[in-house]
């Protein structure tokens, strides 16, 4: 069975929920996909914070659509994790009890409207670089969920760029606000890709199983190379004096993010960790009656269908 599993993975075909898979492969998927689902759902908070204060009706509608998309991504991903035999309630419990993680950047605040633009331009941009290869992940339900997610992330990225574009073409105060927000989000966006390869505990195995396709460092480099011309078009400076084109490597040199800070934020000590998890727990408790009503409605229909 192991030989058959490896044959399918090596041939770049998909493993499906009905197929036999090694217990460690299943565990690796549950870990990464549930963290991914949690990131989408908790990730609604930094921008949700600005829904009632968006500068125009058009900006509000766009932001509302984006935040709702994140909830949808969470749903695709929780459903995909359920195909591995893990129920959704237990995933929520793990998140609320701090046993499962979500991505580090979500633990940073969005103090100005420009942060909403910078957050989306940089972290949705990073999410696209990370997630496009996941569309070819070896686990079918994960790969298929990613195709839809990536299409929506492109809109998210674009609307962040557009919000910054408007600010960088505005008054001196607006240009300053945009630059300061980019200064705040550059580091967290670079750190999103995870620890350097030498310190990555899961990469080797996840790459062998084709759950992920590239090292964290390869994706981080790709992200930097993509961002530089976009920053030039926007007219903002990326806050790294070491950032320059290296013709020999065919890539930009850059200063790596502060991995010690990443470690602290992942361990629960970022600027907004406690606030994000407390808010998530409260939202879950407040929504209990909706889940109960939906379950009762579904049960009633099942009963009627039997008759
Ligand atoms: N934050 O061995 P590796 C979005 C953990 S959100 C927190 O390198 P791996 C919505 C890692 O889990 C985008 N923890 O791990 C949005 C592991 O811990 P563990 C969601 C991190 O798995 C956008 C340990 O460190 N996308 O789009 C981080 O091979 C904008 C060792 O690390 C995904 O989730 C981190 N940054 O590589 C909302 C992508 N980095 O489990 C609002 C899917 C590492 O042993 C605005 N995930 N860790 O306790 C992945 O691609 C991978 O899991 C990585 C990490 C690349 C995150």
Short mmCIF file of C-alpha atoms and ligand atoms in Angstrom, two decimals:
data_model
loop_
_atom_site.label_atom_id
_atom_site.label_comp_id
_atom_site.label_asym_id
_atom_site.label_seq_id
_atom_site.Cartn_x
_atom_site.Cartn_y
_atom_site.Cartn_z
CA UNK A 1 0.00 0.00 0.00
CA UNK A 2 2.91 2.32 0.79
CA UNK A 3 4.49 1.56 -2.59
CA UNK A 4 1.19 2.34 -4.35
CA UNK A 5 0.86 5.60 -2.36
CA UNK A 6 4.40 6.65 -3.32
CA UNK A 7 3.79 5.73 -6.93
CA UNK A 8 0.75 8.03 -7.08
CA UNK A 9 2.61 10.90 -5.40
CA UNK A 10 5.71 10.49 -7.59
CA UNK A 11 3.54 10.44 -10.73
CA UNK A 12 2.06 13.78 -9.66
CA UNK A 13 -1.40 12.27 -9.40
CA UNK A 14 -3.78 12.99 -6.51
CA UNK A 15 -4.35 11.13 -3.28
CA UNK A 16 -8.10 11.16 -2.55
CA UNK A 17 -9.93 10.71 0.79
CA UNK A 18 -10.87 7.08 -0.06
CA UNK A 19 -7.21 6.13 -0.74
CA UNK A 20 -4.91 4.51 1.76
CA UNK A 21 -2.32 6.98 3.08
CA UNK A 22 0.43 6.78 5.72
CA UNK A 23 -0.67 8.04 9.15
CA UNK A 24 2.09 10.68 9.10
CA UNK A 25 0.89 12.00 5.73
CA UNK A 26 -2.62 12.35 7.14
CA UNK A 27 -1.24 14.08 10.27
CA UNK A 28 0.88 16.46 8.17
CA UNK A 29 -2.16 17.40 6.10
CA UNK A 30 -4.41 17.92 9.12
CA UNK A 31 -1.75 20.15 10.71
CA UNK A 32 -1.12 22.36 7.68
CA UNK A 33 -4.68 22.51 6.36
CA UNK A 34 -6.24 23.28 9.74
CA UNK A 35 -3.66 26.02 10.39
CA UNK A 36 -4.49 27.33 6.95
CA UNK A 37 -8.26 27.29 7.66
CA UNK A 38 -7.74 29.03 11.02
CA UNK A 39 -5.59 31.70 9.31
CA UNK A 40 -8.39 32.52 6.91
CA UNK A 41 -10.98 32.81 9.66
CA UNK A 42 -8.91 34.67 12.29
CA UNK A 43 -7.48 36.68 9.37
CA UNK A 44 -10.87 38.38 9.00
CA UNK A 45 -10.17 40.43 12.13
CA UNK A 46 -7.42 42.91 11.18
CA UNK A 47 -9.49 44.17 8.23
CA UNK A 48 -12.91 43.62 9.79
CA UNK A 49 -11.74 46.28 12.20
CA UNK A 50 -12.06 48.84 9.35
CA UNK A 51 -15.42 47.84 7.88
CA UNK A 52 -17.32 50.52 9.78
CA UNK A 53 -14.69 53.17 9.02
CA UNK A 54 -13.87 52.61 5.33
CA UNK A 55 -13.40 55.99 3.62
CA UNK A 56 -16.19 55.53 1.02
CA UNK A 57 -19.14 53.28 0.22
CA UNK A 58 -17.20 51.72 -2.68
CA UNK A 59 -14.19 50.91 -0.44
CA UNK A 60 -16.55 49.49 2.18
CA UNK A 61 -18.28 47.19 -0.37
CA UNK A 62 -14.93 45.95 -1.66
CA UNK A 63 -13.60 45.30 1.84
CA UNK A 64 -16.82 43.58 2.88
CA UNK A 65 -16.54 41.24 -0.12
CA UNK A 66 -12.92 40.47 0.76
CA UNK A 67 -13.62 39.72 4.42
CA UNK A 68 -16.55 37.48 3.45
CA UNK A 69 -14.27 35.67 1.00
CA UNK A 70 -11.89 34.87 3.88
CA UNK A 71 -14.79 33.22 5.74
CA UNK A 72 -15.54 31.23 2.58
CA UNK A 73 -11.91 30.12 2.31
CA UNK A 74 -12.12 28.93 5.90
CA UNK A 75 -15.20 26.88 4.96
CA UNK A 76 -13.55 25.25 1.92
CA UNK A 77 -10.55 24.37 4.04
CA UNK A 78 -12.43 23.08 7.09
CA UNK A 79 -14.47 20.91 4.70
CA UNK A 80 -11.25 19.65 3.12
CA UNK A 81 -9.86 18.76 6.59
CA UNK A 82 -13.10 16.91 7.37
CA UNK A 83 -12.37 14.56 4.44
CA UNK A 84 -9.46 13.34 6.60
CA UNK A 85 -11.84 12.24 9.35
CA UNK A 86 -11.48 15.21 11.71
CA UNK A 87 -14.66 17.00 12.74
CA UNK A 88 -14.90 20.77 12.61
CA UNK A 89 -15.82 21.27 16.28
CA UNK A 90 -12.58 19.61 17.39
CA UNK A 91 -10.63 21.96 15.10
CA UNK A 92 -12.34 24.98 16.64
CA UNK A 93 -11.59 23.65 20.13
CA UNK A 94 -7.91 23.22 19.20
CA UNK A 95 -7.78 26.81 17.92
CA UNK A 96 -9.56 28.25 20.94
CA UNK A 97 -7.40 26.32 23.38
CA UNK A 98 -4.19 27.41 21.61
CA UNK A 99 -3.28 23.87 20.50
CA UNK A 100 -3.35 24.82 16.82
CA UNK A 101 -1.84 27.87 15.19
CA UNK A 102 -2.70 30.43 12.58
CA UNK A 103 -0.29 32.58 10.59
CA UNK A 104 1.84 35.09 12.48
CA UNK A 105 1.00 38.27 10.50
CA UNK A 106 -2.59 38.18 11.79
CA UNK A 107 -1.28 39.13 15.22
CA UNK A 108 -0.26 42.62 14.09
CA UNK A 109 -2.57 45.65 14.35
CA UNK A 110 -4.06 47.80 11.56
CA UNK A 111 -3.93 51.30 13.11
CA UNK A 112 -4.73 53.28 9.91
CA UNK A 113 -6.75 52.83 6.71
CA UNK A 114 -3.45 52.54 4.83
CA UNK A 115 -2.70 49.41 6.88
CA UNK A 116 -5.71 47.77 5.25
CA UNK A 117 -4.17 48.48 1.83
CA UNK A 118 -0.63 47.47 2.83
CA UNK A 119 -1.84 44.33 4.61
CA UNK A 120 -3.70 43.16 1.50
CA UNK A 121 -1.06 44.20 -1.02
CA UNK A 122 1.74 42.49 0.91
CA UNK A 123 0.21 39.58 2.80
CA UNK A 124 -2.32 38.58 0.14
CA UNK A 125 0.55 38.91 -2.33
CA UNK A 126 2.59 36.58 -0.13
CA UNK A 127 -0.40 34.24 0.23
CA UNK A 128 -0.67 33.98 -3.57
CA UNK A 129 3.02 33.15 -3.96
CA UNK A 130 2.63 30.48 -1.28
CA UNK A 131 -0.72 29.09 -2.44
CA UNK A 132 -0.34 28.88 -6.22
CA UNK A 133 2.03 25.88 -5.83
CA UNK A 134 -0.45 24.38 -3.33
CA UNK A 135 -2.95 24.07 -6.24
CA UNK A 136 -0.68 21.17 -7.29
CA UNK A 137 -0.57 19.68 -3.79
CA UNK A 138 -0.74 15.87 -3.74
CA UNK A 139 -3.94 15.79 -1.66
CA UNK A 140 -6.91 16.28 -4.02
CA UNK A 141 -9.34 18.17 -1.76
CA UNK A 142 -6.60 20.61 -0.64
CA UNK A 143 -5.39 21.25 -4.20
CA UNK A 144 -8.92 21.82 -5.50
CA UNK A 145 -9.81 24.19 -2.64
CA UNK A 146 -6.67 26.19 -3.46
CA UNK A 147 -7.68 26.80 -7.07
CA UNK A 148 -10.75 28.77 -6.01
CA UNK A 149 -8.94 30.43 -3.10
CA UNK A 150 -6.17 31.69 -5.39
CA UNK A 151 -8.62 33.30 -7.80
CA UNK A 152 -10.18 35.21 -4.92
CA UNK A 153 -6.78 36.11 -3.43
CA UNK A 154 -5.90 37.83 -6.71
CA UNK A 155 -8.84 40.18 -6.21
CA UNK A 156 -7.79 40.73 -2.57
CA UNK A 157 -4.26 41.57 -3.59
CA UNK A 158 -5.45 43.89 -6.34
CA UNK A 159 -7.83 45.81 -4.08
CA UNK A 160 -5.01 46.36 -1.54
CA UNK A 161 -2.75 47.67 -4.29
CA UNK A 162 -5.58 49.91 -5.49
CA UNK A 163 -6.21 51.34 -2.01
CA UNK A 164 -2.50 52.18 -1.69
CA UNK A 165 -2.44 53.54 -5.26
CA UNK A 166 -5.16 56.06 -4.32
CA UNK A 167 -3.25 57.11 -1.19
CA UNK A 168 0.12 57.45 -2.94
CA UNK A 169 -1.57 59.77 -5.46
CA UNK A 170 -3.18 61.81 -2.69
CA UNK A 171 -1.98 64.48 -0.27
CA UNK A 172 1.43 64.49 1.44
CA UNK A 173 -0.26 63.18 4.61
CA UNK A 174 -1.85 60.30 2.65
CA UNK A 175 1.47 59.42 1.00
CA UNK A 176 3.14 59.39 4.41
CA UNK A 177 0.37 57.18 5.83
CA UNK A 178 0.84 54.70 2.95
CA UNK A 179 4.62 54.59 3.42
CA UNK A 180 4.35 54.08 7.19
CA UNK A 181 1.92 51.21 6.68
CA UNK A 182 4.26 49.55 4.16
CA UNK A 183 7.09 49.95 6.70
CA UNK A 184 4.96 48.14 9.29
CA UNK A 185 3.84 45.24 7.05
CA UNK A 186 7.03 44.39 5.12
CA UNK A 187 8.58 42.37 7.98
CA UNK A 188 5.42 40.41 8.92
CA UNK A 189 4.84 39.61 5.20
CA UNK A 190 8.37 38.24 4.78
CA UNK A 191 8.02 36.22 8.00
CA UNK A 192 4.77 34.63 6.74
CA UNK A 193 6.80 32.15 4.70
CA UNK A 194 8.08 30.57 7.90
CA UNK A 195 11.55 29.82 9.31
CA UNK A 196 14.61 29.50 7.06
CA UNK A 197 14.98 26.12 5.43
CA UNK A 198 17.68 24.94 7.85
CA UNK A 199 15.24 25.46 10.76
CA UNK A 200 12.08 24.21 9.04
CA UNK A 201 10.92 21.02 10.74
CA UNK A 202 8.34 19.91 8.18
CA UNK A 203 9.57 21.08 4.77
CA UNK A 204 11.71 18.09 3.76
CA UNK A 205 8.97 15.56 4.35
CA UNK A 206 6.13 17.75 3.09
CA UNK A 207 8.09 18.34 -0.11
CA UNK A 208 8.83 14.65 -0.53
CA UNK A 209 5.10 13.96 -0.25
CA UNK A 210 4.38 16.95 -2.54
CA UNK A 211 2.11 18.56 0.02
CA UNK A 212 4.26 21.64 -0.49
CA UNK A 213 6.49 22.17 -3.50
CA UNK A 214 9.13 24.73 -2.52
CA UNK A 215 11.16 25.64 0.53
CA UNK A 216 10.09 28.62 2.65
CA UNK A 217 13.19 30.50 1.44
CA UNK A 218 12.47 29.90 -2.26
CA UNK A 219 8.97 31.31 -1.87
CA UNK A 220 10.21 34.28 0.20
CA UNK A 221 12.70 35.12 -2.56
CA UNK A 222 10.01 34.87 -5.24
CA UNK A 223 7.81 37.22 -3.21
CA UNK A 224 10.57 39.84 -2.87
CA UNK A 225 11.28 39.70 -6.61
CA UNK A 226 7.59 40.21 -7.40
CA UNK A 227 7.16 43.08 -4.90
CA UNK A 228 10.04 45.31 -6.02
CA UNK A 229 8.54 46.50 -9.35
CA UNK A 230 5.10 46.82 -7.73
CA UNK A 231 6.56 49.08 -5.01
CA UNK A 232 8.22 51.19 -7.72
CA UNK A 233 4.89 51.54 -9.54
CA UNK A 234 3.20 52.57 -6.30
CA UNK A 235 5.97 54.99 -5.41
CA UNK A 236 6.65 53.49 -1.97
CA UNK A 237 10.01 52.40 -0.59
CA UNK A 238 10.42 48.88 0.77
CA UNK A 239 12.06 49.36 4.18
CA UNK A 240 15.30 47.46 3.60
CA UNK A 241 18.55 49.31 2.82
CA UNK A 242 20.13 46.02 1.69
CA UNK A 243 17.48 45.43 -1.00
CA UNK A 244 19.13 45.44 -4.45
CA UNK A 245 19.20 43.46 -7.68
CA UNK A 246 21.91 40.80 -7.80
CA UNK A 247 22.58 40.14 -11.50
CA UNK A 248 24.71 37.11 -10.73
CA UNK A 249 21.91 35.35 -8.84
CA UNK A 250 19.15 36.80 -11.01
CA UNK A 251 17.29 37.76 -7.81
CA UNK A 252 17.10 40.62 -5.34
CA UNK A 253 19.29 40.47 -2.26
CA UNK A 254 17.36 41.41 0.88
CA UNK A 255 17.55 41.32 4.67
CA UNK A 256 15.73 38.28 6.08
CA UNK A 257 12.90 38.99 8.53
CA UNK A 258 13.49 38.86 12.27
CA UNK A 259 13.03 35.12 12.91
CA UNK A 260 13.32 35.60 16.65
CA UNK A 261 10.29 37.90 16.48
CA UNK A 262 8.48 35.26 14.36
CA UNK A 263 9.21 32.65 17.02
CA UNK A 264 7.82 34.93 19.76
CA UNK A 265 4.66 35.78 17.79
CA UNK A 266 4.01 32.11 16.94
CA UNK A 267 4.51 31.24 20.61
CA UNK A 268 1.66 33.63 21.48
CA UNK A 269 3.51 36.82 22.31
CA UNK A 270 2.71 39.10 19.36
CA UNK A 271 1.04 42.50 19.71
CA UNK A 272 -2.52 41.15 19.20
CA UNK A 273 -2.44 37.36 19.90
CA UNK A 274 -4.60 37.49 23.01
CA UNK A 275 -7.09 39.91 21.47
CA UNK A 276 -7.43 37.81 18.28
CA UNK A 277 -8.06 34.51 20.08
CA UNK A 278 -10.42 36.10 22.64
CA UNK A 279 -12.45 37.70 19.84
CA UNK A 280 -12.57 34.41 17.93
CA UNK A 281 -13.82 32.56 21.04
CA UNK A 282 -16.47 35.20 21.67
CA UNK A 283 -17.66 35.08 18.04
CA UNK A 284 -17.90 31.28 18.28
CA UNK A 285 -19.94 31.45 21.50
CA UNK A 286 -22.21 34.18 20.12
CA UNK A 287 -22.84 32.07 17.02
CA UNK A 288 -23.81 28.92 18.97
CA UNK A 289 -27.56 29.50 18.47
CA UNK A 290 -27.07 29.80 14.68
CA UNK A 291 -25.24 26.46 14.52
CA UNK A 292 -27.90 24.83 16.72
CA UNK A 293 -30.71 26.23 14.55
CA UNK A 294 -28.98 25.10 11.33
CA UNK A 295 -28.40 21.60 12.75
CA UNK A 296 -32.03 21.35 13.89
CA UNK A 297 -33.25 22.50 10.47
CA UNK A 298 -31.04 19.95 8.69
CA UNK A 299 -32.24 17.17 11.06
CA UNK A 300 -35.89 18.10 10.41
CA UNK A 301 -35.35 17.90 6.66
CA UNK A 302 -33.58 14.56 6.96
CA UNK A 303 -36.54 13.26 8.97
CA UNK A 304 -39.07 14.54 6.40
CA UNK A 305 -37.04 13.08 3.53
CA UNK A 306 -37.23 9.65 5.24
CA UNK A 307 -41.05 9.81 5.19
N1 LIG B 1 3.01 31.74 11.32
O1 LIG B 1 8.52 23.44 9.43
P1 LIG B 1 7.89 24.73 9.06
C1 LIG B 1 -4.75 34.24 4.13
C2 LIG B 1 5.14 27.17 12.12
S1 LIG B 1 -3.88 33.46 5.32
C3 LIG B 1 2.70 30.81 12.24
O2 LIG B 1 8.58 25.54 8.02
P2 LIG B 1 5.69 24.19 7.26
C4 LIG B 1 -5.88 35.02 4.63
C5 LIG B 1 4.73 25.91 11.40
O3 LIG B 1 3.34 25.77 11.36
C6 LIG B 1 -2.77 32.51 4.40
N2 LIG B 1 3.34 29.63 12.33
O4 LIG B 1 6.35 24.48 8.69
C7 LIG B 1 -5.62 36.44 4.77
C8 LIG B 1 5.42 24.88 12.24
O5 LIG B 1 4.73 24.74 13.47
P3 LIG B 1 4.11 23.32 14.04
C9 LIG B 1 -2.85 31.14 4.88
C10 LIG B 1 4.30 29.38 11.43
O6 LIG B 1 4.30 23.78 7.50
C11 LIG B 1 -4.76 37.17 3.95
C12 LIG B 1 6.73 25.55 12.60
O7 LIG B 1 6.48 26.96 12.52
N3 LIG B 1 -1.88 30.37 4.17
O8 LIG B 1 -4.48 34.12 2.98
C13 LIG B 1 4.64 30.30 10.43
O9 LIG B 1 6.54 23.29 6.44
C14 LIG B 1 -4.59 38.53 4.16
C15 LIG B 1 7.88 25.15 11.70
O10 LIG B 1 7.71 25.64 10.37
C16 LIG B 1 -1.33 29.28 4.74
O11 LIG B 1 -1.59 28.93 5.85
C17 LIG B 1 3.96 31.52 10.41
N4 LIG B 1 4.23 32.47 9.49
O12 LIG B 1 5.72 25.62 6.56
C18 LIG B 1 -6.30 37.10 5.75
C19 LIG B 1 -0.36 28.56 3.85
N5 LIG B 1 5.63 29.77 9.69
O13 LIG B 1 2.92 23.02 13.16
C20 LIG B 1 -6.13 38.48 5.94
C21 LIG B 1 -0.32 27.08 4.15
C22 LIG B 1 5.91 28.57 10.21
O14 LIG B 1 5.19 22.29 13.91
C23 LIG B 1 -5.28 39.18 5.13
N6 LIG B 1 0.78 26.74 5.01
N7 LIG B 1 5.11 28.34 11.26
O15 LIG B 1 3.70 23.61 15.45
C24 LIG B 1 2.05 26.60 4.56
O16 LIG B 1 2.35 26.78 3.39
C25 LIG B 1 3.08 26.15 5.56
O17 LIG B 1 2.43 25.54 6.63
C26 LIG B 1 4.02 27.30 6.08
C27 LIG B 1 5.01 26.71 7.10
C28 LIG B 1 4.80 27.87 4.92
C29 LIG B 1 3.22 28.39 6.77
#
